[in-house]
CSV table of C-alpha atoms in Angstrom, one decimal:
chain,number,residue,atom,x,y,z
A,67,MET,CA,-7.0,-64.8,36.7
A,68,ALA,CA,-7.5,-67.6,34.2
A,69,THR,CA,-11.1,-68.5,33.4
A,70,HIS,CA,-12.8,-71.1,31.2
A,71,ALA,CA,-13.8,-70.3,27.6
A,72,SER,CA,-17.0,-71.6,26.1
A,73,PRO,CA,-17.9,-75.1,27.2
A,74,THR,CA,-15.5,-77.7,25.6
A,75,ALA,CA,-16.4,-80.9,27.5
A,76,THR,CA,-15.4,-83.8,25.3
A,77,PRO,CA,-18.4,-85.9,24.4
A,78,SER,CA,-18.3,-89.4,25.9
A,79,ALA,CA,-19.6,-91.1,22.8
A,80,PRO,CA,-17.0,-92.6,20.4
A,81,PHE,CA,-15.9,-90.2,17.6
A,82,ASP,CA,-17.7,-90.8,14.4
A,83,PRO,CA,-15.8,-89.5,11.3
A,84,SER,CA,-18.9,-89.8,9.2
A,85,ALA,CA,-20.6,-87.2,11.4
A,86,PHE,CA,-17.7,-84.8,11.3
A,87,ASN,CA,-18.9,-81.6,9.6
A,88,LEU,CA,-17.1,-78.3,10.4
A,89,PHE,CA,-20.0,-76.4,8.7
A,90,ALA,CA,-22.7,-77.8,11.1
A,91,PRO,CA,-23.9,-74.9,13.3
A,92,ASP,CA,-22.7,-76.5,16.5
A,93,GLN,CA,-19.3,-77.3,15.2
A,94,LEU,CA,-19.0,-74.0,13.4
A,95,ALA,CA,-19.7,-72.1,16.6
A,96,ASN,CA,-17.5,-74.3,18.8
A,97,PRO,CA,-15.5,-77.1,17.1
A,98,PHE,CA,-13.2,-77.8,20.0
A,99,PRO,CA,-15.2,-80.6,21.7
A,100,THR,CA,-15.3,-82.4,18.4
A,101,TYR,CA,-11.5,-81.9,18.0
A,102,ALA,CA,-10.9,-83.3,21.5
A,103,GLN,CA,-13.1,-86.3,20.8
A,104,ALA,CA,-11.1,-87.0,17.6
A,105,ARG,CA,-7.7,-86.6,19.4
A,106,ARG,CA,-8.9,-89.1,22.0
A,107,ASP,CA,-10.4,-91.8,19.7
A,108,GLN,CA,-9.1,-91.3,16.1
A,109,PRO,CA,-6.3,-88.7,16.0
A,110,VAL,CA,-5.8,-89.3,12.3
A,111,PHE,CA,-9.1,-90.0,10.5
A,112,TYR,CA,-10.7,-90.0,7.1
A,113,SER,CA,-13.8,-87.8,6.5
A,114,PRO,CA,-16.1,-89.1,3.8
A,115,MET,CA,-17.8,-85.6,3.6
A,116,PHE,CA,-14.6,-83.8,2.9
A,117,ASP,CA,-12.8,-86.7,1.1
A,118,MET,CA,-9.6,-86.1,3.0
A,119,TRP,CA,-7.7,-87.1,6.1
A,120,PHE,CA,-7.5,-84.9,9.2
A,121,VAL,CA,-4.6,-84.8,11.6
A,122,THR,CA,-5.5,-83.6,15.1
A,123,ARG,CA,-2.7,-84.1,17.5
A,124,TYR,CA,0.3,-81.7,18.1
A,125,GLU,CA,2.9,-84.5,18.0
A,126,ASP,CA,1.6,-85.9,14.7
A,127,ILE,CA,1.5,-82.5,13.0
A,128,THR,CA,5.1,-82.0,14.1
A,129,THR,CA,6.0,-85.3,12.5
A,130,VAL,CA,4.3,-84.3,9.2
A,131,VAL,CA,6.1,-80.9,8.9
A,132,LYS,CA,9.5,-82.5,9.5
A,133,GLN,CA,9.1,-84.9,6.6
A,134,PRO,CA,8.3,-83.0,3.4
A,135,HIS,CA,9.6,-86.0,1.4
A,136,LEU,CA,6.6,-88.0,2.7
A,137,PHE,CA,4.1,-85.2,3.2
A,138,SER,CA,4.3,-82.8,0.3
A,139,SER,CA,3.0,-79.2,0.2
A,140,ALA,CA,3.3,-79.1,-3.6
A,141,GLU,CA,-0.3,-78.9,-5.1
A,142,ALA,CA,-1.7,-79.7,-1.7
A,143,LEU,CA,-3.6,-76.4,-1.1
A,144,GLU,CA,-5.3,-76.0,-4.4
A,145,SER,CA,-6.2,-78.6,-6.9
A,146,THR,CA,-8.3,-78.5,-10.0
A,147,ASP,CA,-9.3,-82.1,-9.7
A,148,ARG,CA,-12.8,-81.3,-8.2
A,149,LEU,CA,-13.6,-78.4,-10.6
A,150,PRO,CA,-16.0,-78.8,-13.5
A,151,GLU,CA,-14.4,-79.0,-16.9
A,152,PRO,CA,-15.7,-75.6,-18.2
A,153,VAL,CA,-14.0,-74.0,-15.2
A,154,ILE,CA,-10.7,-75.8,-15.8
A,155,GLU,CA,-10.7,-74.7,-19.4
A,156,LEU,CA,-11.3,-71.1,-18.4
A,157,LEU,CA,-8.5,-71.2,-15.8
A,158,LYS,CA,-6.1,-72.5,-18.5
A,159,LYS,CA,-6.1,-69.0,-19.9
A,160,GLY,CA,-4.0,-68.0,-16.8
A,161,TYR,CA,-1.9,-69.9,-14.3
A,162,LEU,CA,-3.7,-73.2,-13.7
A,163,LYS,CA,-1.0,-74.5,-11.4
A,164,PHE,CA,-0.5,-72.3,-8.3
A,165,GLN,CA,3.2,-71.9,-7.4
A,166,SER,CA,3.7,-70.0,-4.2
A,167,LEU,CA,5.8,-70.4,-1.0
A,168,VAL,CA,3.0,-72.3,0.7
A,169,GLN,CA,2.9,-74.9,-2.0
A,170,THR,CA,6.5,-75.7,-2.6
A,171,ASP,CA,8.9,-78.4,-1.2
A,172,PRO,CA,12.7,-78.2,-0.9
A,173,PRO,CA,14.8,-77.2,-2.7
A,174,GLU,CA,12.4,-74.8,-4.5
A,175,HIS,CA,11.0,-73.7,-1.1
A,176,SER,CA,14.4,-72.5,0.1
A,177,ARG,CA,15.0,-70.5,-3.0
A,178,VAL,CA,11.6,-68.7,-2.9
A,179,ARG,CA,11.7,-68.1,0.9
A,180,ALA,CA,15.1,-66.5,0.6
A,181,VAL,CA,13.5,-63.7,-1.4
A,182,PHE,CA,11.0,-63.0,1.4
A,183,GLY,CA,13.7,-63.3,4.1
A,184,LYS,CA,15.2,-60.1,2.7
A,185,VAL,CA,11.9,-58.3,2.8
A,186,LEU,CA,9.9,-59.1,5.9
A,187,THR,CA,12.7,-58.7,8.4
A,188,PRO,CA,11.8,-57.9,12.0
A,189,GLN,CA,13.4,-54.5,11.6
A,190,ARG,CA,11.4,-53.6,8.5
A,191,VAL,CA,8.2,-54.7,10.2
A,192,ALA,CA,9.0,-52.8,13.4
A,193,ALA,CA,9.4,-49.6,11.3
A,194,LEU,CA,5.7,-50.0,10.2
A,195,GLU,CA,4.3,-49.5,13.7
A,196,PRO,CA,3.8,-45.7,13.5
A,197,GLY,CA,1.9,-46.1,10.3
A,198,ILE,CA,-0.2,-49.0,11.7
A,199,ARG,CA,-0.9,-47.0,14.8
A,200,GLU,CA,-2.1,-44.0,12.7
A,201,LEU,CA,-4.3,-46.1,10.5
A,202,THR,CA,-5.8,-47.9,13.5
A,203,ASN,CA,-6.8,-44.6,15.1
A,204,GLN,CA,-8.2,-43.3,11.8
A,205,LEU,CA,-10.4,-46.4,11.5
A,206,ILE,CA,-11.6,-46.0,15.1
A,207,ASP,CA,-12.2,-42.3,14.5
A,208,ALA,CA,-14.7,-43.2,11.7
A,209,PHE,CA,-17.1,-45.0,14.2
A,210,VAL,CA,-16.2,-44.0,17.7
A,211,ALA,CA,-19.0,-41.5,18.1
A,212,ASP,CA,-21.6,-44.0,16.9
A,213,GLY,CA,-21.5,-46.2,20.0
A,214,GLU,CA,-21.7,-49.3,17.8
A,215,ALA,CA,-20.0,-50.9,14.8
A,216,ASP,CA,-19.5,-54.2,13.0
A,217,LEU,CA,-15.9,-55.0,14.0
A,218,ILE,CA,-15.1,-57.1,11.0
A,219,PRO,CA,-15.9,-54.9,7.9
A,220,GLN,CA,-15.4,-51.6,9.7
A,221,PHE,CA,-12.1,-52.4,11.4
A,222,ALA,CA,-10.7,-55.9,11.4
A,223,PHE,CA,-10.6,-56.3,7.6
A,224,SER,CA,-9.5,-52.8,6.8
A,225,LEU,CA,-6.5,-52.5,9.1
A,226,PRO,CA,-4.5,-55.5,7.8
A,227,ALA,CA,-5.8,-55.2,4.2
A,228,LEU,CA,-4.7,-51.6,3.8
A,229,THR,CA,-1.4,-52.4,5.6
A,230,ILE,CA,-0.6,-55.2,3.2
A,231,CYS,CA,-1.6,-53.1,0.2
A,232,ASP,CA,0.8,-50.4,1.4
A,233,LEU,CA,3.6,-53.0,1.9
A,234,LEU,CA,3.0,-54.6,-1.5
A,235,GLY,CA,2.6,-51.3,-3.3
A,236,VAL,CA,-1.0,-51.9,-4.3
A,237,PRO,CA,-2.9,-48.6,-4.4
A,238,ARG,CA,-5.5,-48.4,-1.6
A,239,SER,CA,-8.0,-47.4,-4.3
A,240,ASP,CA,-7.6,-50.9,-5.8
A,241,ILE,CA,-8.5,-52.8,-2.6
A,242,ASP,CA,-12.0,-53.7,-3.8
A,243,ARG,CA,-10.5,-55.0,-7.1
A,244,VAL,CA,-7.9,-57.2,-5.4
A,245,GLN,CA,-10.4,-58.4,-2.8
A,246,ARG,CA,-12.8,-59.5,-5.5
A,247,GLY,CA,-10.0,-61.6,-7.0
A,248,ASN,CA,-9.1,-63.0,-3.7
A,249,ASN,CA,-12.7,-64.0,-3.0
A,250,GLY,CA,-12.8,-65.7,-6.4
A,251,ARG,CA,-9.8,-67.7,-5.5
A,252,GLN,CA,-11.4,-68.7,-2.2
A,253,THR,CA,-14.5,-69.8,-4.0
A,254,LEU,CA,-12.5,-72.0,-6.4
A,255,MET,CA,-10.6,-73.6,-3.5
A,256,GLY,CA,-14.0,-74.7,-2.0
A,257,ALA,CA,-15.0,-76.1,-5.4
A,258,ASN,CA,-18.5,-76.9,-4.0
A,259,SER,CA,-20.4,-74.0,-5.5
A,260,PRO,CA,-22.8,-74.2,-8.5
A,261,VAL,CA,-20.9,-74.2,-11.8
A,262,GLU,CA,-22.1,-70.7,-12.8
A,263,VAL,CA,-20.7,-69.3,-9.5
A,264,LEU,CA,-17.4,-71.1,-10.1
A,265,ILE,CA,-17.2,-69.7,-13.7
A,266,ALA,CA,-17.7,-66.2,-12.3
A,267,ALA,CA,-15.1,-66.8,-9.7
A,268,ALA,CA,-12.7,-68.1,-12.4
A,269,HIS,CA,-13.1,-64.8,-14.3
A,270,ASP,CA,-12.4,-62.8,-11.2
A,271,TYR,CA,-9.3,-64.9,-10.4
A,272,LEU,CA,-8.0,-64.5,-14.0
A,273,GLU,CA,-8.4,-60.8,-13.8
A,274,TYR,CA,-6.6,-60.9,-10.4
A,275,GLN,CA,-3.6,-62.7,-12.0
A,276,HIS,CA,-3.5,-60.1,-14.8
A,277,TYR,CA,-3.6,-57.3,-12.3
A,278,PHE,CA,-0.5,-58.4,-10.6
A,279,ILE,CA,1.3,-59.1,-14.0
A,280,GLU,CA,0.6,-55.5,-14.9
A,281,GLN,CA,1.8,-54.3,-11.5
A,282,LEU,CA,5.1,-56.3,-11.8
A,283,GLU,CA,5.7,-55.2,-15.4
A,284,ARG,CA,5.2,-51.5,-14.4
A,285,ARG,CA,7.9,-51.8,-11.8
A,286,VAL,CA,10.5,-52.9,-14.3
A,287,HIS,CA,10.5,-49.2,-15.5
A,288,GLU,CA,9.1,-47.6,-12.4
A,289,PRO,CA,10.6,-49.3,-9.4
A,290,GLN,CA,9.1,-48.5,-6.0
A,291,ASP,CA,10.1,-49.0,-2.4
A,292,ASP,CA,7.6,-51.9,-2.0
A,293,LEU,CA,7.4,-55.7,-2.0
A,294,LEU,CA,6.2,-56.0,-5.6
A,295,THR,CA,9.4,-54.3,-6.9
A,296,LEU,CA,11.4,-56.9,-5.0
A,297,LEU,CA,9.3,-59.7,-6.6
A,298,VAL,CA,9.9,-58.6,-10.2
A,299,PRO,CA,11.5,-61.7,-11.8
A,300,ALA,CA,14.6,-61.7,-13.9
A,301,GLU,CA,12.7,-62.9,-17.0
A,302,ILE,CA,11.0,-59.5,-17.3
A,303,GLY,CA,13.9,-57.4,-16.3
A,304,GLY,CA,13.9,-57.6,-12.5
A,305,SER,CA,16.4,-59.3,-10.1
A,306,ALA,CA,14.2,-61.8,-8.1
A,307,PRO,CA,15.2,-65.5,-8.7
A,308,LEU,CA,11.6,-66.3,-9.5
A,309,SER,CA,9.6,-67.0,-12.6
A,310,LEU,CA,6.8,-64.6,-13.5
A,311,GLN,CA,4.3,-67.3,-12.5
A,312,GLU,CA,6.0,-67.6,-9.1
A,313,ALA,CA,6.0,-63.9,-8.6
A,314,VAL,CA,2.3,-63.5,-9.4
A,315,CYS,CA,1.3,-66.5,-7.2
A,316,ASN,CA,3.3,-65.2,-4.3
A,317,ALA,CA,1.9,-61.7,-4.6
A,318,ILE,CA,-1.6,-63.3,-4.5
A,319,ASP,CA,-0.6,-65.3,-1.5
A,320,LEU,CA,0.9,-62.3,0.3
A,321,PHE,CA,-2.3,-60.3,-0.1
A,322,ALA,CA,-4.4,-63.2,1.2
A,323,ALA,CA,-2.2,-64.2,4.1
A,324,GLY,CA,-1.4,-60.6,4.9
A,325,HIS,CA,-5.0,-59.7,5.9
A,326,GLU,CA,-7.2,-62.8,6.3
A,327,THR,CA,-5.4,-64.3,9.3
A,328,THR,CA,-5.1,-60.9,11.1
A,329,THR,CA,-8.8,-60.2,10.4
A,330,ALA,CA,-9.7,-63.5,11.9
A,331,MET,CA,-7.4,-63.0,14.9
A,332,ILE,CA,-8.9,-59.7,15.8
A,333,GLY,CA,-12.5,-61.1,15.6
A,334,ASN,CA,-11.6,-64.3,17.6
A,335,GLY,CA,-9.6,-62.3,20.1
A,336,MET,CA,-12.4,-59.8,20.7
A,337,SER,CA,-14.8,-62.8,21.3
A,338,LEU,CA,-12.4,-64.3,23.9
A,339,LEU,CA,-11.9,-61.0,25.7
A,340,LEU,CA,-15.6,-60.2,25.8
A,341,ASP,CA,-16.2,-63.6,27.3
A,342,HIS,CA,-13.4,-62.9,29.9
A,343,PRO,CA,-14.0,-59.3,31.1
A,344,GLU,CA,-11.5,-59.5,33.9
A,345,GLN,CA,-8.7,-60.3,31.5
A,346,MET,CA,-9.9,-57.5,29.2
A,347,GLN,CA,-9.6,-55.1,32.1
A,348,ALA,CA,-6.1,-56.5,32.9
A,349,LEU,CA,-5.0,-55.6,29.4
A,350,ARG,CA,-6.5,-52.1,29.7
A,351,GLU,CA,-4.5,-51.6,32.9
A,352,HIS,CA,-1.3,-53.4,31.9
A,353,SER,CA,-0.5,-53.0,28.2
A,354,GLU,CA,2.7,-54.9,28.7
A,355,LEU,CA,0.6,-58.1,28.8
A,356,LEU,CA,-0.6,-57.6,25.2
A,357,PRO,CA,2.2,-59.5,23.4
A,358,ASN,CA,1.5,-62.7,25.4
A,359,ALA,CA,-2.2,-62.1,25.2
A,360,ILE,CA,-1.9,-62.2,21.4
A,361,GLU,CA,-0.1,-65.5,21.6
A,362,GLU,CA,-2.8,-66.9,23.9
A,363,ILE,CA,-5.5,-65.7,21.5
A,364,LEU,CA,-3.7,-67.4,18.6
A,365,ARG,CA,-3.5,-70.6,20.7
A,366,MET,CA,-7.1,-70.6,21.8
A,367,GLU,CA,-8.7,-69.6,18.5
A,368,ALA,CA,-6.2,-70.3,15.7
A,369,PRO,CA,-7.3,-68.1,12.7
A,370,VAL,CA,-6.3,-70.9,10.2
A,371,ARG,CA,-7.9,-74.2,11.0
A,372,GLY,CA,-4.9,-75.9,9.3
A,373,LEU,CA,-3.0,-76.4,6.0
A,374,PHE,CA,-2.9,-79.2,3.6
A,375,ARG,CA,-0.3,-81.9,2.7
A,376,VAL,CA,-0.4,-84.8,0.3
A,377,THR,CA,1.4,-88.1,0.9
A,378,THR,CA,4.0,-89.0,-1.6
A,379,SER,CA,3.8,-92.8,-0.8
A,380,GLU,CA,2.0,-95.2,1.4
A,381,THR,CA,3.1,-94.4,4.9
A,382,MET,CA,2.2,-94.6,8.6
A,383,LEU,CA,1.3,-91.6,10.8
A,384,GLY,CA,0.9,-92.6,14.4
A,385,ASP,CA,-1.1,-95.8,14.3
A,386,THR,CA,-2.8,-94.9,11.0
A,387,GLN,CA,-1.9,-96.3,7.6
A,388,LEU,CA,-2.2,-93.6,4.9
A,389,PRO,CA,-2.4,-94.4,1.1
A,390,GLN,CA,-0.2,-92.7,-1.5
A,391,GLY,CA,-1.8,-89.4,-2.6
A,392,ALA,CA,-3.8,-89.0,0.5
A,393,ARG,CA,-4.9,-85.3,1.0
A,394,MET,CA,-4.5,-84.3,4.6
A,395,LEU,CA,-5.5,-81.2,6.6
A,396,MET,CA,-3.2,-80.6,9.6
A,397,MET,CA,-5.6,-79.2,12.2
A,398,TYR,CA,-3.7,-76.4,13.9
A,399,GLY,CA,-6.8,-75.4,15.9
A,400,SER,CA,-6.9,-78.9,17.4
A,401,ALA,CA,-3.2,-79.2,18.1
A,402,ASN,CA,-3.3,-75.9,20.0
A,403,ARG,CA,-5.8,-77.5,22.4
A,404,ASP,CA,-3.9,-80.8,22.7
A,405,GLU,CA,-3.9,-81.8,26.4
A,406,ARG,CA,-0.7,-83.7,25.7
A,407,GLN,CA,1.0,-80.4,24.9
A,408,PHE,CA,-0.7,-77.7,27.0
A,409,ALA,CA,-1.9,-77.9,30.6
A,410,ASP,CA,-5.6,-77.1,30.9
A,411,PRO,CA,-5.8,-76.3,27.2
A,412,ASP,CA,-9.4,-75.0,27.2
A,413,ILE,CA,-8.6,-72.3,29.8
A,414,PHE,CA,-7.9,-68.9,28.4
A,415,ASP,CA,-5.1,-67.2,30.3
A,416,ILE,CA,-3.3,-64.2,28.9
A,417,ARG,CA,-0.4,-64.9,31.4
A,418,ARG,CA,0.1,-68.5,30.2
A,419,LYS,CA,3.8,-69.3,30.2
A,420,ASP,CA,3.9,-71.5,27.1
A,421,ALA,CA,1.3,-69.7,25.0
A,422,ASN,CA,3.8,-69.1,22.2
A,423,LYS,CA,4.3,-72.8,21.7
A,424,HIS,CA,1.1,-72.8,19.5
A,425,VAL,CA,1.2,-73.7,15.9
A,426,ALA,CA,-1.3,-71.1,14.7
A,427,PHE,CA,1.2,-69.9,12.2
A,428,GLY,CA,2.4,-73.4,11.2
A,429,LYS,CA,5.6,-75.0,12.1
A,430,GLY,CA,8.9,-75.9,10.5
A,431,MET,CA,10.0,-74.6,7.1
A,432,HIS,CA,6.4,-73.4,6.4
A,433,PHE,CA,6.2,-71.2,9.5
A,434,CYS,CA,4.4,-68.1,8.4
A,435,ILE,CA,6.8,-65.4,7.2
A,436,GLY,CA,4.3,-62.7,8.1
A,437,SER,CA,3.7,-63.7,11.7
A,438,VAL,CA,5.7,-60.8,13.1
A,439,LEU,CA,3.5,-58.3,11.2
A,440,ALA,CA,0.3,-60.0,12.2
A,441,LYS,CA,1.3,-59.9,15.9
A,442,LEU,CA,2.2,-56.2,15.6
A,443,GLU,CA,-1.2,-55.4,14.0
A,444,GLY,CA,-3.0,-57.4,16.7
A,445,ARG,CA,-1.1,-55.7,19.6
A,446,VAL,CA,-1.8,-52.2,18.3
A,447,ALA,CA,-5.4,-53.0,17.4
A,448,PHE,CA,-6.3,-54.3,20.9
A,449,GLU,CA,-4.4,-51.6,22.7
A,450,LEU,CA,-6.3,-48.8,20.9
A,451,LEU,CA,-9.7,-50.5,20.8
A,452,LEU,CA,-9.6,-51.2,24.5
A,453,LYS,CA,-8.3,-47.7,25.2
A,454,ARG,CA,-10.8,-45.8,23.1
A,455,LEU,CA,-14.1,-47.8,23.4
A,456,PRO,CA,-15.2,-47.7,27.1
A,457,ASN,CA,-17.5,-50.5,28.4
A,458,LEU,CA,-17.0,-52.5,25.2
A,459,ARG,CA,-19.5,-55.3,24.8
A,460,ARG,CA,-21.3,-57.5,22.3
A,461,HIS,CA,-24.1,-55.7,20.5
A,462,PRO,CA,-27.4,-56.6,22.4
A,463,GLU,CA,-29.5,-57.0,19.2
A,464,ARG,CA,-27.2,-58.2,16.5
A,465,PRO,CA,-25.4,-61.5,16.9
A,466,ALA,CA,-22.0,-62.3,15.6
A,467,VAL,CA,-21.8,-64.6,12.5
A,468,ARG,CA,-19.2,-67.2,11.9
A,469,ARG,CA,-18.0,-67.9,8.4
A,470,PRO,CA,-18.5,-71.5,7.2
A,471,ASN,CA,-15.0,-72.1,5.8
A,472,LEU,CA,-12.7,-75.1,5.8
A,473,ILE,CA,-9.5,-73.2,6.1
A,474,LEU,CA,-10.3,-70.0,8.1
A,475,HIS,CA,-11.8,-70.0,11.7
A,476,CYS,CA,-13.3,-66.5,11.6
A,477,PHE,CA,-16.2,-64.2,11.8
A,478,ASP,CA,-17.9,-62.5,8.9
A,479,HIS,CA,-19.7,-60.1,11.3
A,480,PHE,CA,-19.1,-59.2,14.9
A,481,PRO,CA,-21.3,-56.3,16.0
A,482,ILE,CA,-20.1,-54.5,19.1
A,483,ALA,CA,-21.2,-51.6,21.3
A,484,TRP,CA,-19.7,-49.2,23.8
A,485,ASP,CA,-20.5,-46.1,25.8
A,486,ARG,CA,-20.3,-43.0,23.7
A,487,GLU,CA,-18.7,-39.9,25.1
A,488,PRO,CA,-21.4,-37.4,26.3
A,489,ALA,CA,-21.9,-34.5,23.9
A,490,ALA,CA,-20.0,-31.4,24.8
């Protein structure tokens, strides 16, 4: 049975771009009424607060991804323009310009993506399932007897983070080190922290770059059966058709994309299922529904709000004139609730026939190469959580906490409780 999610009635007042603030408590908790209001009134709009354009309709996002010559990914995600000069000077000691798969246009994009096409094949990912299942059970073992846990740090982060570490070839003992560097990069991307915080983040990010340089150089003489070995560029003795800078940047992107989206998906999915107990019970009784349920979770609560593009010339998008150099955020979370694309888009239905038409993992040439892995992790995670934690519920005293983040739609904390097994 399909049921409504949290209220998403579209406000009747005209949409006001100057009031658009994803970090406001009401929009952070439930941005979807605001998205619907924008789709209705100003589907492509400029936000003074964020100094960028937002694209909210499914059709317009499809138009953007099909025209990389007009809407470029290069330098769209990360730019040093907004960083203080001392931070920029510090970053010049490493790779100031980020060159990864996410931030390339054809023909470079095709060259880099071909490397990953040989690595993250469906067959290779499928072979990971036994290990993912074992790790999932180990993580649950650590707290199952407690009757309560914070789902995000105790489970939803560790499962994909440790999995991507194993896949890359990063020792699990180094996870705190690489996560510190990843957090530094996220802080720099926001560019709105005090200068001393940005300087500390820059130091962490530089150390992060050096870490992966060391790992890649080590594999020249000590190759392993891992992704980092396959990324070793020809310029330092490997075979990958990449520069060292590209190899480092893509390793950094793989770690981030390999765990952040799955962490968010597990938290968002748990929230949806707890709000719809009859559908949670259906999944307990019919595990064959899990693959489609994962698609519907991704549609309803996309882990990534969207990704950036920059216009290469003055152009029209729908009825909106965009200047050259306009920075845009394609709002995947809004497109997935577009009433022009999905019937009853605010209804959560794990049996929805077209759930997989979502754009939670992007669309076109930049469709996420790790989507198969993320879905596998999500399927195993929910199967075992629902099986092993009876009468699963939100913690009665500790509320969940959303993260105020422009890119990720996720929780930082999600306390849960369940019925403990009686002592023997």
